[in-house]
Coordinates of C-alpha atoms and ligand atoms in Angstrom, one line a residue:
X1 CA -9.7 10.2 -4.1
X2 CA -6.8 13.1 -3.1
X3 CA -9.5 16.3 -3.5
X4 CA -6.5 17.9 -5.5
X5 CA -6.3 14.8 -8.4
X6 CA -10.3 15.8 -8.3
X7 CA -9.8 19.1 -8.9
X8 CA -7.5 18.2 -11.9
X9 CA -9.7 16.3 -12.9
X10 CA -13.2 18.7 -13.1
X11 CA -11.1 21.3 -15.1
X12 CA -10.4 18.9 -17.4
X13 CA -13.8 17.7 -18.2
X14 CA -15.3 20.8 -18.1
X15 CA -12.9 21.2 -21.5
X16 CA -14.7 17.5 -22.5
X17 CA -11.4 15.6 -21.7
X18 CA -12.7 12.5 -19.1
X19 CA -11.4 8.6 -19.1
X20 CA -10.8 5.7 -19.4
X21 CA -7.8 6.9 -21.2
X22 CA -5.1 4.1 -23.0
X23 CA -2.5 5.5 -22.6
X24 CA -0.8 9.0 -21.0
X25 CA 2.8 9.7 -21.6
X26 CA 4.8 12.8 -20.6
X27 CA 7.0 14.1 -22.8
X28 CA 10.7 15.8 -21.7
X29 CA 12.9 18.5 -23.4
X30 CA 12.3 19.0 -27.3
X31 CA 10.6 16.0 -27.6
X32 CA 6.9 18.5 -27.8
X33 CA 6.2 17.9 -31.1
X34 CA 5.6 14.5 -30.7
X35 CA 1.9 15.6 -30.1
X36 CA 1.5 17.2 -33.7
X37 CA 0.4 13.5 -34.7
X38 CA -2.4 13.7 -32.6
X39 CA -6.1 13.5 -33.9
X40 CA -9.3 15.8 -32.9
X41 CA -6.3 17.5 -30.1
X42 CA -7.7 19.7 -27.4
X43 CA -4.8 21.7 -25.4
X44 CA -4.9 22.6 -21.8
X45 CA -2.3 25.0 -20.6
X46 CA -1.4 23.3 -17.4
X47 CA -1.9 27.4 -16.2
X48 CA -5.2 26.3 -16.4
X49 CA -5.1 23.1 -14.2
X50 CA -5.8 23.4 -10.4
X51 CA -2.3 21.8 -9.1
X52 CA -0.3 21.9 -11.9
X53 CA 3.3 23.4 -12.2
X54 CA 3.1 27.0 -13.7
X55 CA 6.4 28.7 -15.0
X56 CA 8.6 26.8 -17.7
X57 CA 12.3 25.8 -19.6
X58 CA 12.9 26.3 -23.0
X59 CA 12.4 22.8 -24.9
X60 CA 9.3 22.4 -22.8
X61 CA 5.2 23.7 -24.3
X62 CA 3.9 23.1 -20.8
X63 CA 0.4 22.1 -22.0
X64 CA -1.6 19.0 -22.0
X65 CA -2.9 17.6 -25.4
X66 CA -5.7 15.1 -25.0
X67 CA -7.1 12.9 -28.3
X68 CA -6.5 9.8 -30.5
X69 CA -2.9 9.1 -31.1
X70 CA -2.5 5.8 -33.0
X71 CA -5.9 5.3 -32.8
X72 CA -5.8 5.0 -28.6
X73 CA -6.9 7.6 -26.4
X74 CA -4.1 9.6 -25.5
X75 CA -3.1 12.0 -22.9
X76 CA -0.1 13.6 -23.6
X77 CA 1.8 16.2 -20.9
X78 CA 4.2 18.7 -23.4
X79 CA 6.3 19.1 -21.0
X80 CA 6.7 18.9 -17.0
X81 CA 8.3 20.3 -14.0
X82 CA 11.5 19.7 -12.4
X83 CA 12.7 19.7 -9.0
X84 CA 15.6 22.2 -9.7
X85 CA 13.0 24.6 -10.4
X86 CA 11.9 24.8 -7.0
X87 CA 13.1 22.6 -5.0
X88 CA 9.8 20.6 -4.4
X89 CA 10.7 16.9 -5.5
X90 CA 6.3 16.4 -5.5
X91 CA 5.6 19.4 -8.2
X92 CA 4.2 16.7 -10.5
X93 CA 2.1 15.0 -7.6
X94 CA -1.2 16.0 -9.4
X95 CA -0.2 15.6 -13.2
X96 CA 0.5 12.0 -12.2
X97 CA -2.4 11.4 -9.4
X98 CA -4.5 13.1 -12.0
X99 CA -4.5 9.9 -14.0
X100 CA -6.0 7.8 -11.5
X101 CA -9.3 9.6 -12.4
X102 CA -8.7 8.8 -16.1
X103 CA -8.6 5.2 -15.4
X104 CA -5.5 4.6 -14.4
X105 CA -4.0 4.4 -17.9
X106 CA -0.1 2.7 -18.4
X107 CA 2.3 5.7 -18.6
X108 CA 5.2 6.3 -20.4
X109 CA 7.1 9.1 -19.2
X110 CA 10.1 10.3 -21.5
X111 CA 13.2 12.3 -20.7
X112 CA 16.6 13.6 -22.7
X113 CA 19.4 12.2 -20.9
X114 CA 23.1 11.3 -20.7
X115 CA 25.0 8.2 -21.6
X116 CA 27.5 6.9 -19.7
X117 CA 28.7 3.7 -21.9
X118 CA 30.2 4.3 -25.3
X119 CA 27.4 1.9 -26.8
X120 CA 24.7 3.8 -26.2
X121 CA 25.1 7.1 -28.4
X122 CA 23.6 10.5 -28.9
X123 CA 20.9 10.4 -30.9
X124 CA 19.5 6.8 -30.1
X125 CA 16.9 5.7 -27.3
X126 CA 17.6 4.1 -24.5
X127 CA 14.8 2.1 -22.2
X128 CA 14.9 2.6 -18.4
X129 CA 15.6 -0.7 -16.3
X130 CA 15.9 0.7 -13.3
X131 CA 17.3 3.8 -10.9
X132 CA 18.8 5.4 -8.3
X133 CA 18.6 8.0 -6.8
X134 CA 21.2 9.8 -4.5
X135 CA 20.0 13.1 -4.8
X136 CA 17.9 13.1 -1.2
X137 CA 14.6 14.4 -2.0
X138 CA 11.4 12.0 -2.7
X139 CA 8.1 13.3 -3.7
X140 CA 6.6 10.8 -1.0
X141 CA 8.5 13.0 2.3
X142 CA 5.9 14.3 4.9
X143 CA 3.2 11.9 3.3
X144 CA 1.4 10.4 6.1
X145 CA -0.1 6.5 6.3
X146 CA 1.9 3.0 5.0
X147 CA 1.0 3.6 1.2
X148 CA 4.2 6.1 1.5
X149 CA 6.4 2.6 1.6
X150 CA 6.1 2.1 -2.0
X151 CA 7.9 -1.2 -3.1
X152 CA 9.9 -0.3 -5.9
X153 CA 11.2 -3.7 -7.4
X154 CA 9.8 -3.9 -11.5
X155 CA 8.8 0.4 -10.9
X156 CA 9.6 -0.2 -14.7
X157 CA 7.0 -2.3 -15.5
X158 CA 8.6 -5.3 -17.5
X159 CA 5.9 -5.9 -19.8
X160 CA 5.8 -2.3 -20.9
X161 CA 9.4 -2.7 -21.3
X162 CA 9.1 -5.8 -23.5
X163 CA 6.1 -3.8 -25.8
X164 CA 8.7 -0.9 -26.0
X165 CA 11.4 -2.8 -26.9
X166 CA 9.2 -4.9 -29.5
X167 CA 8.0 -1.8 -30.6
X168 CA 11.9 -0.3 -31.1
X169 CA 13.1 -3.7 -33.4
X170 CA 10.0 -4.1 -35.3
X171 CA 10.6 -0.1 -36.8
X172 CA 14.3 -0.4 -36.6
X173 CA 14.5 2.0 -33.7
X174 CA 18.2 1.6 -32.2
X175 CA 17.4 1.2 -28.5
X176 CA 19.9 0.6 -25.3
X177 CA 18.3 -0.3 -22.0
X178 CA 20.0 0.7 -18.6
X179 CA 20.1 2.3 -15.3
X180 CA 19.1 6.1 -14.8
X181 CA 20.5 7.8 -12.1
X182 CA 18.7 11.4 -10.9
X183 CA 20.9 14.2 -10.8
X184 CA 19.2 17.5 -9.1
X185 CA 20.7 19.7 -11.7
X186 CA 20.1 22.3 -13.0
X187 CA 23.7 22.6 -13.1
X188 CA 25.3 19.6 -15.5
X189 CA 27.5 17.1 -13.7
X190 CA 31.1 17.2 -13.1
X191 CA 33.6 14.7 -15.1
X192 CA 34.0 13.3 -11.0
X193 CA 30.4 12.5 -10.5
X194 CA 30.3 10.9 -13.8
X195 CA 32.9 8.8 -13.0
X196 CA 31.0 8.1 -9.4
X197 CA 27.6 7.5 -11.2
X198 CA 29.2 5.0 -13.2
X199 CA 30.7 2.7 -10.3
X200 CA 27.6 3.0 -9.0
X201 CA 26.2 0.9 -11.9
X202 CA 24.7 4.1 -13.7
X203 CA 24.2 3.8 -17.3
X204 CA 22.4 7.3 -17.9
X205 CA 22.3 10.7 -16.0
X206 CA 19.8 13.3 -16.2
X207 CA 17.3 15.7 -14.0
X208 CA 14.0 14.5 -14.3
X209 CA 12.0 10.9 -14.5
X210 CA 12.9 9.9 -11.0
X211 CA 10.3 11.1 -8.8
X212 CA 7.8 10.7 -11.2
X213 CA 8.2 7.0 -11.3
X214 CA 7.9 6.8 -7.9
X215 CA 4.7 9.0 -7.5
X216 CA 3.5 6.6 -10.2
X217 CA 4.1 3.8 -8.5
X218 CA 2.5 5.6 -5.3
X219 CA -0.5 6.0 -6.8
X220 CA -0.5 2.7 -8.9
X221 CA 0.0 3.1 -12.0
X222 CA 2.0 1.1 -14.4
X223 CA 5.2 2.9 -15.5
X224 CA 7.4 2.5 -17.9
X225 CA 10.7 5.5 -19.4
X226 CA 12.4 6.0 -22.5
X227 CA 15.6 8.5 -22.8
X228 CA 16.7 10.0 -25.9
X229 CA 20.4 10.0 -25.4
X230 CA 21.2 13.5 -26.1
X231 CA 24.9 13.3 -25.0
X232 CA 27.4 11.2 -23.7
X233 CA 28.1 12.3 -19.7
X234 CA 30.9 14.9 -18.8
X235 CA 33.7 14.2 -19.3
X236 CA 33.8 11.1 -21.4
X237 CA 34.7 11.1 -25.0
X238 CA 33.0 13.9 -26.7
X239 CA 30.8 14.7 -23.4
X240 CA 30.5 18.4 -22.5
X241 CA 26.6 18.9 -22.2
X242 CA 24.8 21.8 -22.1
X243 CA 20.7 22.4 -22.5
X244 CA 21.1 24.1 -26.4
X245 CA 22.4 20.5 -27.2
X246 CA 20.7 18.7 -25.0
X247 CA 16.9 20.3 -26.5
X248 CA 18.2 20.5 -30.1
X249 CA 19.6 16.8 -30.2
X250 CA 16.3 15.5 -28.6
X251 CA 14.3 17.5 -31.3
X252 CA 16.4 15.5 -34.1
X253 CA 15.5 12.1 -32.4
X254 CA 11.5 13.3 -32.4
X255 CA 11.3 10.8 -35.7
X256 CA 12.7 7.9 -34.2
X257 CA 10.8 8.2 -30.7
X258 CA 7.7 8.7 -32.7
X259 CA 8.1 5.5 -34.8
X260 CA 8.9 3.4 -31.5
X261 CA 5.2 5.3 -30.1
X262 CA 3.3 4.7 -33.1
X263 CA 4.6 0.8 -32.6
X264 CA 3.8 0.5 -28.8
X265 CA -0.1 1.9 -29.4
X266 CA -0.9 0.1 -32.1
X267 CA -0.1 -3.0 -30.4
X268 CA -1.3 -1.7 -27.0
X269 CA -4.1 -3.9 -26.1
X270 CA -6.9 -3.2 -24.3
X271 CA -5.0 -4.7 -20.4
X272 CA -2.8 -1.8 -21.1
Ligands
HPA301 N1 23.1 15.2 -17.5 C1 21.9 15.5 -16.9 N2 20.8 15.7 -17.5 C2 20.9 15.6 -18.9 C3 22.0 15.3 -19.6 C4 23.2 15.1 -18.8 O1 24.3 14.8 -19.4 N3 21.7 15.2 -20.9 C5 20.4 15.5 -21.0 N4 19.9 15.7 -19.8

């Protein structure tokens, strides 16, 4: 194993935190308190985690929380690092490789993003499909060896999706499902990109998610994303985004996201 996911992974247990976990799952802007349901928590500052990002954006705890959520053993990241904050597309390369000495748990990864189609509003969920990415950068540059060539057809593991989406009807959860595409940010979009993203068959835009998935994927674990809609893109009807909204609107839809969790782990069986 990378000696850096090791690392991770001693600091960790010498705080009693050590696999097989069920289930990790990162959480994105305003969407920290997701963690207050958690039972017997212990919290890592991810300060104190050989290889994980320092620094931090409002809307984000940046700390880990480890304990029963649902009654699964959950690792949950309050928060996580961008590229627009330094430019290095990998800064969650050991958060994620981490779990591979947890026991590989399935991963949900969440995000606030924007819609681009007029049926998926602020304030609901929307399940990732798929992505694309434009931006350039990919955690996986200057890696060495084949396992770089990550295949990336299903990186959204379908039956994750299918558990999400069971999970979202059986609690009444309204729930789109589309295409993400990564903008670098931290700047918002311009109406023009928007328009762009959407001939390209984009369905959501935001700044984060992206490279995560594929570092997931690198490192083979099972991956599946969830957006709160915070906004619909520039430039459409109603759409002029900025992070206030963007945090405070993804704080309001904490309820719903938590119902569609408590659904997903319940059910999550022991297969992941
Ligand atoms: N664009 C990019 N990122 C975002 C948005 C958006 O409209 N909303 C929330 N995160």
């Amino acid at each position: 194993m990378d000696t850096a996911f090791s690392l991770a992974a001693a600091a960790l247990q010498d705080r009693g935190i050590s696999g097989p976990l069920d289930c990790a799952i990162v959480l994105g802007t305003g969407l920290g308190r997701i963690a207050d349901e958690v039972e017997n928590p212990v919290f890592v500052p991810y300060s104190e985690i050989p290889g994980f990002p320092p620094g931090g954006v409002s809307g984000h705890a940046r700390q880990l929380c480890h304990g029963t959520l649902h009654g699964r053993r959950t690792l949950i990241f309050q928060g996580r690092a961008h590229y627009y904050e330094g430019g290095d597309a990998g800064v969650m390369r050991v958060p994620i490789g981490l779990l591979t000495a947890l026991g590989s748990p399935p991963l949900i990864l969440t995000n606030a993003a924007g819609s681009l189609v007029p049926e998926m509003k602020p304030g609901t969920l929307a399940l990732i499909s798929d992505h694309i990415n434009l931006n350039g950068p990919n955690p996986l540059v200057g890696e060495e060896g084949d396992a770089r060539f990550v295949p990336m057809v299903d990186a959204y593991d379908p039956i994750l999706r299918a558990r999400l989406k069971t999970a979202a009807t059986r609690c009444g959860a309204v729930m789109g499902e589309g295409v993400y595409m990564w903008f670098s940010g931290p700047s918002f979009e311009t109406p023009a990109e928007i328009r762009m993203a959407r001939l390209l068959g984009a369905d959501l835009v935001g700044m984060s998610t992206v490279p995560e998935v594929i570092l997931a994927r690198r490192y083979g674990l099972r991956v599946a994303a969830l957006s709160v809609i915070t906004n619909m893109g520039a430039g459409l009807h109603g759409g002029a985004p900025h992070h206030a909204e963007t945090r405070d609107v993804a704080g309001l839809a904490t309820s719903v996201l938590r119902h569609v969790l408590r659904g997903f782990l319940s059910e999550l069986h022991a297969d992941g």
